[in-house]
PDB file of C-alpha atoms in Angstrom:
ATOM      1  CA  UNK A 329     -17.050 -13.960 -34.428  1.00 44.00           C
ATOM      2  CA  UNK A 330     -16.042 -11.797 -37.434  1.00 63.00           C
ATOM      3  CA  UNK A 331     -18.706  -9.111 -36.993  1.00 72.00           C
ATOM      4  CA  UNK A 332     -16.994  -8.941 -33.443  1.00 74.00           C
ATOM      5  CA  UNK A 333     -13.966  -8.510 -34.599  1.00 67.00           C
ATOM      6  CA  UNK A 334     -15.143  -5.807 -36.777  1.00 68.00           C
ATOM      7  CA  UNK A 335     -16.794  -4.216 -34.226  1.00 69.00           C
ATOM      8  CA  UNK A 336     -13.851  -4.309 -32.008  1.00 69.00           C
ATOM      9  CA  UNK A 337     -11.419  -3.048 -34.483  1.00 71.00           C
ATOM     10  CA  UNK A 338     -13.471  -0.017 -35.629  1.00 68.00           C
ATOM     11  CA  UNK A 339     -14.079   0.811 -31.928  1.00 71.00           C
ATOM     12  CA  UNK A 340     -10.211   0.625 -31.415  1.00 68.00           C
ATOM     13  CA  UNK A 341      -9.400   2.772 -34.869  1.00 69.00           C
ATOM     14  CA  UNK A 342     -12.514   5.308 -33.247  1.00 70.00           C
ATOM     15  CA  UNK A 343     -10.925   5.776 -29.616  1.00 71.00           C
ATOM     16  CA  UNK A 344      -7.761   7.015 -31.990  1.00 70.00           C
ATOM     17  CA  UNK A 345      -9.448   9.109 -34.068  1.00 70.00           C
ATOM     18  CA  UNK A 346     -11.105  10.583 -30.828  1.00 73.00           C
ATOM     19  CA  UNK A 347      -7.954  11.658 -29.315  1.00 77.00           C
ATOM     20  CA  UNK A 348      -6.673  13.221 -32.762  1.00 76.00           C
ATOM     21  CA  UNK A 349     -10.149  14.800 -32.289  1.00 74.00           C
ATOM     22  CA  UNK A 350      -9.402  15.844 -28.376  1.00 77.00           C
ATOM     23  CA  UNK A 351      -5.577  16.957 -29.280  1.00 82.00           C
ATOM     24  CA  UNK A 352      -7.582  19.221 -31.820  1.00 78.00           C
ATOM     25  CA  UNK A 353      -9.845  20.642 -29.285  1.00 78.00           C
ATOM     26  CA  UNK A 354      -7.012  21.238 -26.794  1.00 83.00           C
ATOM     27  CA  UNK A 355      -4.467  22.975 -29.556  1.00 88.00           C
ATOM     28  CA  UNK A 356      -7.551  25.435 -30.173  1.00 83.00           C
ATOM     29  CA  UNK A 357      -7.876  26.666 -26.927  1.00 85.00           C
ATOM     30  CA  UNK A 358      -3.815  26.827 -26.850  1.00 89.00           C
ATOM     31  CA  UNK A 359      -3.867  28.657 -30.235  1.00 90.00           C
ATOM     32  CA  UNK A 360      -6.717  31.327 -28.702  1.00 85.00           C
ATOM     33  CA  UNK A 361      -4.166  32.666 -26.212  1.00 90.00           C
ATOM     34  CA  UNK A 362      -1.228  32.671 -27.891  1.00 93.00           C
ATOM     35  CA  UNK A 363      -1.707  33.330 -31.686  1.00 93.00           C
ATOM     36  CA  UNK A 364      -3.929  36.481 -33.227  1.00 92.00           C
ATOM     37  CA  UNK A 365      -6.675  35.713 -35.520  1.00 91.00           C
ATOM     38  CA  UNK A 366      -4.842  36.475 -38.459  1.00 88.00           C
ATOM     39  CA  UNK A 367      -1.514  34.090 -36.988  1.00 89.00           C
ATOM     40  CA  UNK A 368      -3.790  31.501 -36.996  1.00 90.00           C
ATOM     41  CA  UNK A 369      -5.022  31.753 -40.394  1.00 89.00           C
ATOM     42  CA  UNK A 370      -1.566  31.771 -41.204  1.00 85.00           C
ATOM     43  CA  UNK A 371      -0.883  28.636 -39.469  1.00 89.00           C
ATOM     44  CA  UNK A 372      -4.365  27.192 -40.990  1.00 88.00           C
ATOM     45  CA  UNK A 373      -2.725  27.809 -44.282  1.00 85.00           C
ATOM     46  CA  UNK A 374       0.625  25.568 -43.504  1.00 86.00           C
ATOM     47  CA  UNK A 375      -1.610  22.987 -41.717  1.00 88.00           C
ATOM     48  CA  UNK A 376      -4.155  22.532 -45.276  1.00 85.00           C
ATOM     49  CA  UNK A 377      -0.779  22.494 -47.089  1.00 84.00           C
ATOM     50  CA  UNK A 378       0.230  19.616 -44.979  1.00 89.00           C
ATOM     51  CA  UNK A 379      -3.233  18.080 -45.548  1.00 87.00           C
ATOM     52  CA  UNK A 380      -3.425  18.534 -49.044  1.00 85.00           C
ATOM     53  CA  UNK A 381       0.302  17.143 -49.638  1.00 87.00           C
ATOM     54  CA  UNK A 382       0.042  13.911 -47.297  1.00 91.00           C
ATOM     55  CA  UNK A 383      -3.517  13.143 -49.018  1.00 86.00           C
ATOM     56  CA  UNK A 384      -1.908  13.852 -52.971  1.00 86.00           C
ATOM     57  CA  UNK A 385       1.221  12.630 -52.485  1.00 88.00           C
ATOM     58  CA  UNK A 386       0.761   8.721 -52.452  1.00 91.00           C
ATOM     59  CA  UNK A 387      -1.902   9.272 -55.450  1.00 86.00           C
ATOM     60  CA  UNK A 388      -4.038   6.307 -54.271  1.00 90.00           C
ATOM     61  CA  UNK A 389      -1.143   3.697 -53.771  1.00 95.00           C
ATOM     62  CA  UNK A 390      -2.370   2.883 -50.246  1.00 94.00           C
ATOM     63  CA  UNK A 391      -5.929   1.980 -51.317  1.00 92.00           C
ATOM     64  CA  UNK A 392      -4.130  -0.419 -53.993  1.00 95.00           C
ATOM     65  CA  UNK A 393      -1.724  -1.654 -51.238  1.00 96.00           C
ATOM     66  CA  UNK A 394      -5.674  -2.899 -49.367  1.00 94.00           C
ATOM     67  CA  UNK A 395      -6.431  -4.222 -52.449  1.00 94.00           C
ATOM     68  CA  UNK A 396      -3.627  -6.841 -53.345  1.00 96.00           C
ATOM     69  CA  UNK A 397      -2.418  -7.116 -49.212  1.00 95.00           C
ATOM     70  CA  UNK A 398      -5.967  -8.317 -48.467  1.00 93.00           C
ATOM     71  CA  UNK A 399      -5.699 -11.174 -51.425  1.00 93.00           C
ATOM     72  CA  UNK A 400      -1.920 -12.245 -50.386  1.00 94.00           C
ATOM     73  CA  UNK A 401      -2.321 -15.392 -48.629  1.00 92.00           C
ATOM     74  CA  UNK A 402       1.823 -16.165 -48.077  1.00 94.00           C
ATOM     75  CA  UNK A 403       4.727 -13.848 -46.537  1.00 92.00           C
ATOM     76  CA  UNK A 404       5.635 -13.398 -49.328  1.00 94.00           C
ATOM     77  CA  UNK A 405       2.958 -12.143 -51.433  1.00 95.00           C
ATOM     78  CA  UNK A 406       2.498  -9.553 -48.666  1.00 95.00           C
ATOM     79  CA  UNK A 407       5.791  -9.143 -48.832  1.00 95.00           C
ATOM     80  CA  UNK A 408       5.758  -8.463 -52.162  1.00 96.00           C
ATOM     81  CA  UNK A 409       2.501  -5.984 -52.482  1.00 96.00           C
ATOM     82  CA  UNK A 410       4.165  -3.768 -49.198  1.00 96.00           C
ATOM     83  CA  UNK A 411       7.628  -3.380 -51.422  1.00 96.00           C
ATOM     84  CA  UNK A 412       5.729  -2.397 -54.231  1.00 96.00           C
ATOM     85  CA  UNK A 413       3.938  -0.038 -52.120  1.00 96.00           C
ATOM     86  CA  UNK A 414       6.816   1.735 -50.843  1.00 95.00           C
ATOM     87  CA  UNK A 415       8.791   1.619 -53.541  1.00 96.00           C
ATOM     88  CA  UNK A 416       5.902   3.775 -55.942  1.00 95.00           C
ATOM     89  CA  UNK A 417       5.387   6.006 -52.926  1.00 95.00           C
ATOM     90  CA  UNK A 418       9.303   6.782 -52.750  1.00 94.00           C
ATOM     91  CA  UNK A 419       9.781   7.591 -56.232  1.00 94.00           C
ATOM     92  CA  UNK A 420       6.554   9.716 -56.535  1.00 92.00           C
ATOM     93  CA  UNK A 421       7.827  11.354 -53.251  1.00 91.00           C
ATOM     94  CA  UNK A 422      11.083  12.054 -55.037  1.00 91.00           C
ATOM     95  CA  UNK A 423      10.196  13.490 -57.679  1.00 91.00           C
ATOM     96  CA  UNK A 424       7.534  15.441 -56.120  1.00 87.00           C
ATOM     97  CA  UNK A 425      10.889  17.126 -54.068  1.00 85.00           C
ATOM     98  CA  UNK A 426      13.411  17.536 -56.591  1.00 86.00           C
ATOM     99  CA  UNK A 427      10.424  19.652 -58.179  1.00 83.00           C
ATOM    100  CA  UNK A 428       8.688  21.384 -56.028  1.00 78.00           C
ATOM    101  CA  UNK A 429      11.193  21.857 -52.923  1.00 68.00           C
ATOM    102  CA  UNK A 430      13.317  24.356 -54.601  1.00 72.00           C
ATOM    103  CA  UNK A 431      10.943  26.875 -55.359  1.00 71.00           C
ATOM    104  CA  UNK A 432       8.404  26.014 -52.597  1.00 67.00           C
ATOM    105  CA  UNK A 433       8.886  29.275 -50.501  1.00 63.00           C
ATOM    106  CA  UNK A 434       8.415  31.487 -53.676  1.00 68.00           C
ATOM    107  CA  UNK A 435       5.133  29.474 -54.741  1.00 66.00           C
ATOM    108  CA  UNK A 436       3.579  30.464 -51.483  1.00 64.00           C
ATOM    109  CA  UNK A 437       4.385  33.951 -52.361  1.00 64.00           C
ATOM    110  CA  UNK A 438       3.101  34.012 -55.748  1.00 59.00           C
ATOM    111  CA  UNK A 439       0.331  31.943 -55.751  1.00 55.00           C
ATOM    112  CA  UNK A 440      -1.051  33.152 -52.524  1.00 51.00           C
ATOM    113  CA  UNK A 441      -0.053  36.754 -52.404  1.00 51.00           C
ATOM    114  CA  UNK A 442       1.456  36.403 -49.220  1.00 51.00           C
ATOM    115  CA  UNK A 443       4.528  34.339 -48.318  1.00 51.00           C
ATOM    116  CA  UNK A 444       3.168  32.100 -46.255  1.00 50.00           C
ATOM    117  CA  UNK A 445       6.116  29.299 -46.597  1.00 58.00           C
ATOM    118  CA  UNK A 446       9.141  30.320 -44.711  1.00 70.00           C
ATOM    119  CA  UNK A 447      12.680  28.183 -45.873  1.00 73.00           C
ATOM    120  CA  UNK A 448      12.965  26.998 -42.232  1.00 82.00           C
ATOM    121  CA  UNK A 449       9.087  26.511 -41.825  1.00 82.00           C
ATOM    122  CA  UNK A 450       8.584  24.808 -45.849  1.00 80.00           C
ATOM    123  CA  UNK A 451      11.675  22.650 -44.605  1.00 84.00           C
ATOM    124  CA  UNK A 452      10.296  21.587 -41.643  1.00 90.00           C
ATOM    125  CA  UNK A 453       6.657  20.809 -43.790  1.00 88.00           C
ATOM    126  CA  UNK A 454       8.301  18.998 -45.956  1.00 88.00           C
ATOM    127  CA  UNK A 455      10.112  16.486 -43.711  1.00 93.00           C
ATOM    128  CA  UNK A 456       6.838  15.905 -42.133  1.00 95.00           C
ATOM    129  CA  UNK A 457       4.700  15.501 -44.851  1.00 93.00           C
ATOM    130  CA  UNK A 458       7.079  12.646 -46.475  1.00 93.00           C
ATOM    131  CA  UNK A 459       6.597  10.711 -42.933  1.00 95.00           C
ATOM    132  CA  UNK A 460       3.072  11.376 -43.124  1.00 95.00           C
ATOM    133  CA  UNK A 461       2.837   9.976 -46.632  1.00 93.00           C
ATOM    134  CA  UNK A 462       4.446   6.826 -45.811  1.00 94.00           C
ATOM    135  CA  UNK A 463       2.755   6.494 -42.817  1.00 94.00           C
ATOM    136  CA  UNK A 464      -0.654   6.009 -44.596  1.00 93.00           C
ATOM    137  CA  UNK A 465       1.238   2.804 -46.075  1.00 93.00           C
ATOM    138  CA  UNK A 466       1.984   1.809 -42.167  1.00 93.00           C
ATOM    139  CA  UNK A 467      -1.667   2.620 -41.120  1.00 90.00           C
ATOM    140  CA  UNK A 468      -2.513   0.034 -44.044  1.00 93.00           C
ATOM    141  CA  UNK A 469      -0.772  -2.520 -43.070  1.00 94.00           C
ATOM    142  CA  UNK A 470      -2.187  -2.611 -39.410  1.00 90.00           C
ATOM    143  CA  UNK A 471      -5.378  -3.141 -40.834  1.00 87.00           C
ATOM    144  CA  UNK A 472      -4.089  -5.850 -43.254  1.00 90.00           C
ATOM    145  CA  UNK A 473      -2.771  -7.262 -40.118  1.00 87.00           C
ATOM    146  CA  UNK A 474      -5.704  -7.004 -38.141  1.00 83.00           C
ATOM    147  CA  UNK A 475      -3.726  -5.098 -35.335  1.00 85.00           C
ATOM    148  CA  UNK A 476      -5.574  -2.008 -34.679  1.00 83.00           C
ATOM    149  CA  UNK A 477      -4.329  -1.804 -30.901  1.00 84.00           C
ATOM    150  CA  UNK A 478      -0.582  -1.528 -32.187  1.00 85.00           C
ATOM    151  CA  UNK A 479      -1.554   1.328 -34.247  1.00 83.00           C
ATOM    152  CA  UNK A 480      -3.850   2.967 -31.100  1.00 84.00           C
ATOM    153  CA  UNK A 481      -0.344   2.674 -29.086  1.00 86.00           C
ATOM    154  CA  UNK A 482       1.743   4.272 -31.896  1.00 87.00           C
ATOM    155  CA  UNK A 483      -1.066   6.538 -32.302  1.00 86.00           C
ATOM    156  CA  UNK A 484      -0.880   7.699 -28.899  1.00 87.00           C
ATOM    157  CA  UNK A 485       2.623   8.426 -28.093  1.00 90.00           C
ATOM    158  CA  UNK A 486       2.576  10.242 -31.298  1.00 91.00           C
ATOM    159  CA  UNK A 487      -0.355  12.276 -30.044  1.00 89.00           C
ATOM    160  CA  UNK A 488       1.413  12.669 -26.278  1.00 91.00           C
ATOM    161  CA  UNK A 489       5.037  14.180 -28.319  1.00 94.00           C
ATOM    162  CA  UNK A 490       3.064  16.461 -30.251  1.00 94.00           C
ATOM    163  CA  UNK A 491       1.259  18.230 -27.576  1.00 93.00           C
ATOM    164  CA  UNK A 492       4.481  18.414 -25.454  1.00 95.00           C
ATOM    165  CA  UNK A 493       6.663  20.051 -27.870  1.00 96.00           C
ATOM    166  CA  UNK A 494       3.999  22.314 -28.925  1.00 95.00           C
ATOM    167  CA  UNK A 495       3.208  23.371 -25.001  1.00 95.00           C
ATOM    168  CA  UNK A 496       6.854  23.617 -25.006  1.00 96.00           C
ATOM    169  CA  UNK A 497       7.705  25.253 -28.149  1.00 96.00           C
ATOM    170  CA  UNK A 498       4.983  27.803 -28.422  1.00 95.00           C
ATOM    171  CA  UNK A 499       4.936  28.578 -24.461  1.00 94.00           C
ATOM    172  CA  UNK A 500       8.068  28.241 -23.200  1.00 94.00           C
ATOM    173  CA  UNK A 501      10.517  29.161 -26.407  1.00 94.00           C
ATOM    174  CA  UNK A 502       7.609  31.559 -28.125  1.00 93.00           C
ATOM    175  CA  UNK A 503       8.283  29.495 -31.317  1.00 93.00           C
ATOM    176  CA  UNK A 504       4.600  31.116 -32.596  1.00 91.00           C
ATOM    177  CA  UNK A 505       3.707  28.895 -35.565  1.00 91.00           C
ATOM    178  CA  UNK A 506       7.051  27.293 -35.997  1.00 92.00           C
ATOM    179  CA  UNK A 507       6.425  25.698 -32.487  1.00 95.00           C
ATOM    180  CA  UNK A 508       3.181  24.506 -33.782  1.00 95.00           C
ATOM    181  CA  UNK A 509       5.125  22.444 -36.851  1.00 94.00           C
ATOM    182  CA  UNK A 510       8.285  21.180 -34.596  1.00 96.00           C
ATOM    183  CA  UNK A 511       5.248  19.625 -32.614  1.00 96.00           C
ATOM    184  CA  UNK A 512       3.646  17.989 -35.869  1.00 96.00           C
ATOM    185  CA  UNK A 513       7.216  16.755 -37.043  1.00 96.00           C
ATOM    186  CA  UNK A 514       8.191  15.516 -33.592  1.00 96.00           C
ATOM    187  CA  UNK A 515       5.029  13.055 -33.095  1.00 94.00           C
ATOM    188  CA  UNK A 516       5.317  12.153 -36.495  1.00 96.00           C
ATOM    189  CA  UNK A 517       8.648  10.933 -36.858  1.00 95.00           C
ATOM    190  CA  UNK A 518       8.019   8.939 -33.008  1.00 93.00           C
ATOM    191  CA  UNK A 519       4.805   7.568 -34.918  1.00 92.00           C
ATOM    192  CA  UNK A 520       7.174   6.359 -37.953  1.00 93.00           C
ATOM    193  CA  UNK A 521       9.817   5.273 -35.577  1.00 92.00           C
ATOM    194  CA  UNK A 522       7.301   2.887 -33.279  1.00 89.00           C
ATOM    195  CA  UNK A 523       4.955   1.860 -36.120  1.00 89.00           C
ATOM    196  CA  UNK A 524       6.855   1.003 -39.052  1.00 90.00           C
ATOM    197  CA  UNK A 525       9.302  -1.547 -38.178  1.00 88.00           C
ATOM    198  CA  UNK A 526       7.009  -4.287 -38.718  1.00 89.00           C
ATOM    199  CA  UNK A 527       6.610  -3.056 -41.897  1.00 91.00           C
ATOM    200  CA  UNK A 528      10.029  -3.227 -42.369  1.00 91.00           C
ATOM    201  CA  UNK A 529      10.373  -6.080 -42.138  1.00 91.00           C
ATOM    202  CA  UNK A 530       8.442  -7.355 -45.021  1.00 93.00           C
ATOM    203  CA  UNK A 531      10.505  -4.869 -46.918  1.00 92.00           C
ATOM    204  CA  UNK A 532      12.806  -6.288 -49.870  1.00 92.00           C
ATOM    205  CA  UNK A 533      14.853  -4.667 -52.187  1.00 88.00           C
ATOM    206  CA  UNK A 534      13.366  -6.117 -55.243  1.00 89.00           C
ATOM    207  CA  UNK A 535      10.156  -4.666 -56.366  1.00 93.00           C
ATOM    208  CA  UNK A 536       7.484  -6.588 -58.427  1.00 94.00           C
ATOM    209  CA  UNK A 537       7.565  -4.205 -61.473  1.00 94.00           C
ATOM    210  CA  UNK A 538       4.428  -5.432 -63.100  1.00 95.00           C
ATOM    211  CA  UNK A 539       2.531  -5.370 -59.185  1.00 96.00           C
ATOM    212  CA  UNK A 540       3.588  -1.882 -59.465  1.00 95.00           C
ATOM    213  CA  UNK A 541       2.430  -0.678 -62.988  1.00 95.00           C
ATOM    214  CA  UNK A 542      -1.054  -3.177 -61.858  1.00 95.00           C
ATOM    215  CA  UNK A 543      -1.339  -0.801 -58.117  1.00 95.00           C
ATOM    216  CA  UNK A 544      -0.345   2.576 -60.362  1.00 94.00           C
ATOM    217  CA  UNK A 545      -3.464   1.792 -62.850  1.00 94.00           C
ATOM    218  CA  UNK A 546      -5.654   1.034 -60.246  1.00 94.00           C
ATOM    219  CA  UNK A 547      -4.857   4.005 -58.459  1.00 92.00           C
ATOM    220  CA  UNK A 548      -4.904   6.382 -61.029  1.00 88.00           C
ATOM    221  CA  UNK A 549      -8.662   6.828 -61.176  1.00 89.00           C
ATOM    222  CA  UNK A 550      -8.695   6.806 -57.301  1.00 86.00           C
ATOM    223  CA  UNK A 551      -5.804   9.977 -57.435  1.00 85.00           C
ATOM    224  CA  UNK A 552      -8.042  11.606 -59.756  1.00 84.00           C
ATOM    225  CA  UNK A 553     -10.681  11.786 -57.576  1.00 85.00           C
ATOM    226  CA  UNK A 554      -9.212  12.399 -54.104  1.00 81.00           C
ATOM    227  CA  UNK A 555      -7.278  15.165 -55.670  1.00 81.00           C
ATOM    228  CA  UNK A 556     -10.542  16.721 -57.077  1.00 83.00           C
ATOM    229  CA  UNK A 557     -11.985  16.161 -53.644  1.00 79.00           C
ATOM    230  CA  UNK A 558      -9.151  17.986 -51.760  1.00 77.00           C
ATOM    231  CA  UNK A 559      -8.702  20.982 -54.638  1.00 75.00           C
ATOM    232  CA  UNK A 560     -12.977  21.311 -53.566  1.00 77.00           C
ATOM    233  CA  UNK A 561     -12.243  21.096 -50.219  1.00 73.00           C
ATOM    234  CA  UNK A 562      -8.888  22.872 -49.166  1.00 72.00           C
ATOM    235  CA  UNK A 563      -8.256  25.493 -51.542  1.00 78.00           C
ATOM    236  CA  UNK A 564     -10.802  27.967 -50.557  1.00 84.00           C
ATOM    237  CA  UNK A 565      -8.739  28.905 -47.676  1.00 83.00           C
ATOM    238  CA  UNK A 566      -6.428  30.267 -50.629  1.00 79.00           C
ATOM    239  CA  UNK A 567      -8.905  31.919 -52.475  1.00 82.00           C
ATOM    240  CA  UNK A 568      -9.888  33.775 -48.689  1.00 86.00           C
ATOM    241  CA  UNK A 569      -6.520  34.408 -48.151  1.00 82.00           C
ATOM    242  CA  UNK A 570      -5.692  36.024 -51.134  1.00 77.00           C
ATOM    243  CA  UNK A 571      -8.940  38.303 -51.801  1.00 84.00           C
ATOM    244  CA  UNK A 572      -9.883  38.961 -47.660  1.00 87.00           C
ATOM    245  CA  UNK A 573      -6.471  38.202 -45.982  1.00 84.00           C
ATOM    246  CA  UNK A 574      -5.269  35.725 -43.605  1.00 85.00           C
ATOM    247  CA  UNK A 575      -7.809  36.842 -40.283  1.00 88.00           C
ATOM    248  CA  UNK A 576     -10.631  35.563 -42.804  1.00 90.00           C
ATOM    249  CA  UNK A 577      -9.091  32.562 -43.015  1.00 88.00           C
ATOM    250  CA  UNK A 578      -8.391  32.576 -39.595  1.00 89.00           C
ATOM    251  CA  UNK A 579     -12.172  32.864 -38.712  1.00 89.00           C
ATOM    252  CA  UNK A 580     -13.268  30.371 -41.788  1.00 89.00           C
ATOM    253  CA  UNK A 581     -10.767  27.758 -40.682  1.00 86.00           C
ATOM    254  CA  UNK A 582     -11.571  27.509 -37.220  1.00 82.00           C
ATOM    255  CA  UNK A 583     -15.485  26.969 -37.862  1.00 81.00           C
ATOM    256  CA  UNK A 584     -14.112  24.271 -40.350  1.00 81.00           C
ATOM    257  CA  UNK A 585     -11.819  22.852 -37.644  1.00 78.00           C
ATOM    258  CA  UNK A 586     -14.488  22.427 -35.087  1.00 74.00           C
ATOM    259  CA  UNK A 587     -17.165  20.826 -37.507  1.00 74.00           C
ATOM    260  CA  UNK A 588     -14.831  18.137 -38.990  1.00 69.00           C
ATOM    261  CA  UNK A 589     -13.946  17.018 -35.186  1.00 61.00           C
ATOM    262  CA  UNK A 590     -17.004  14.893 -35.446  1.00 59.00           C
ATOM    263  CA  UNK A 591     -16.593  13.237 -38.607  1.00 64.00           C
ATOM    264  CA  UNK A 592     -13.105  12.796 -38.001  1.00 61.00           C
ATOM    265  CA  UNK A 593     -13.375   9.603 -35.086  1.00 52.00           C
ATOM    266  CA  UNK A 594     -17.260   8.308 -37.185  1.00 56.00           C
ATOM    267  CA  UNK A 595     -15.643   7.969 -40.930  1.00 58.00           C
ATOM    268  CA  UNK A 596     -11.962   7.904 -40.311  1.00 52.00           C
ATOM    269  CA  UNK A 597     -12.080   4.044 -39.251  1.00 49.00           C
ATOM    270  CA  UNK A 598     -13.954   2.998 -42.502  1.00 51.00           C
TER     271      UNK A 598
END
């Protein structure tokens, strides 16, 4: 009965990561008419950004939030390891703003040699990455839970507001690559919105210091290497963009795009 269960809960997590790999596949063919090869390297730029932010910005805490929530045998112990979860991932995500938020447009520009981070666009970025980050916590939880069609639902309206606003955005109001992000913000926040309240509801207002020190040392090591992973993986598009401009990146991206569809519904559930 449990290797069923397995079984049945990685096919679930797979038909999800499927459609994230379909949306992909139709946004391309949406992004061929309506964006120039260089646009789109522009827009492959914001979206690695994204990537890179979402992945650093929790620095491992979700992987220590599997850890404890799969030993918590009462309410409240879960209770207990998702407040501690949160509560690390606010305050990282705080600090990371106050920082970095100010001076995020002009970092594009310098680092990059082109200003790829508009104040409206970085704004917009920023509000979705934050969701994103604590949605990783949410996605956690649902496996904790053992409720992978919950998250396939959440998953999918997400995936349905997306496209719409982007057809609609990019289409009909010729929002170009700010269209593209209004999409990625809108299905994120209805993915927060429809996903998280049972999350919220094990939510206290009294975090377990010493669980949270515990889930920051464990994590640390993880961070370390996830953020070595991403700086291997991500930040070549950078390097392109800065020494070949953005059409390079444009034509690099896309080839990267299309090869990672596959791996994305295989490795994504494990």
């Amino acid at each position: 009965t449990s290797i069923t269960g397995i079984v049945k809960q990685v096919g679930i997590y797979s038909l999800g990561n499927i459609s994230v790999a379909l949306l992909n596949f139709l946004l391309l063919t949406l992004y061929a008419r309506q964006f120039s090869i260089s646009e789109y390297g522009v827009l492959a730029l914001y979206e690695f950004t994204a990537q890179f932010l979402i992945t650093a910005l929790p620095l491992g805490i979700p992987q220590a939030m599997l850890r404890w929530g799969a030993e918590a045998k009462t309410r409240e112990e879960l209770s207990k390891v998702i407040t501690a979860t949160v509560f690390v991932i606010g305050v990282i995500t705080l600090l990371f703003l106050v920082i970095v938020a100010p001076v995020y447009s002009w970092l594009g520009h310098k680092l990059y040699g082109v200003e790829v981070i508009t104040f409206i666009n970085a704004s917009i970025l920023l509000v979705y990455v934050v969701l994103e980050a604590f949605n990783q916590a949410t996605f956690v939880f649902y496996q904790l839970r053992h409720k992978p069609m919950s998250y396939a639902i959440s998953l999918f309206f997400k995936l349905s507001v997306n496209l719409a606003i982007t057809l609609y955005t990019v289409i009909g109001l010729k929002l170009g690559i700010q269209g593209v992000l209004l999409g990625m913000l809108g299905g994120s926040i209805v993915f927060t919105l429809l996903s998280s309240l049972p999350l919220m509801r094990l939510l206290t207002f009294r975090p377990d210091k010493e669980l949270m020190k515990e889930m920051v040392k464990y994590s640390a090591p993880i961070a370390l290497s996830i953020l070595a992973y991403i700086g291997l993986t991500l930040f070549d598009r950078f390097i392109l963009e800065h020494y070949r401009g953005s059409a390079e990146v444009g034509v690099y991206s896309l080839g990267i795009k299309m090869t990672g569809i596959v791996s994305m519904f295989i490795l994504s559930p494990f």
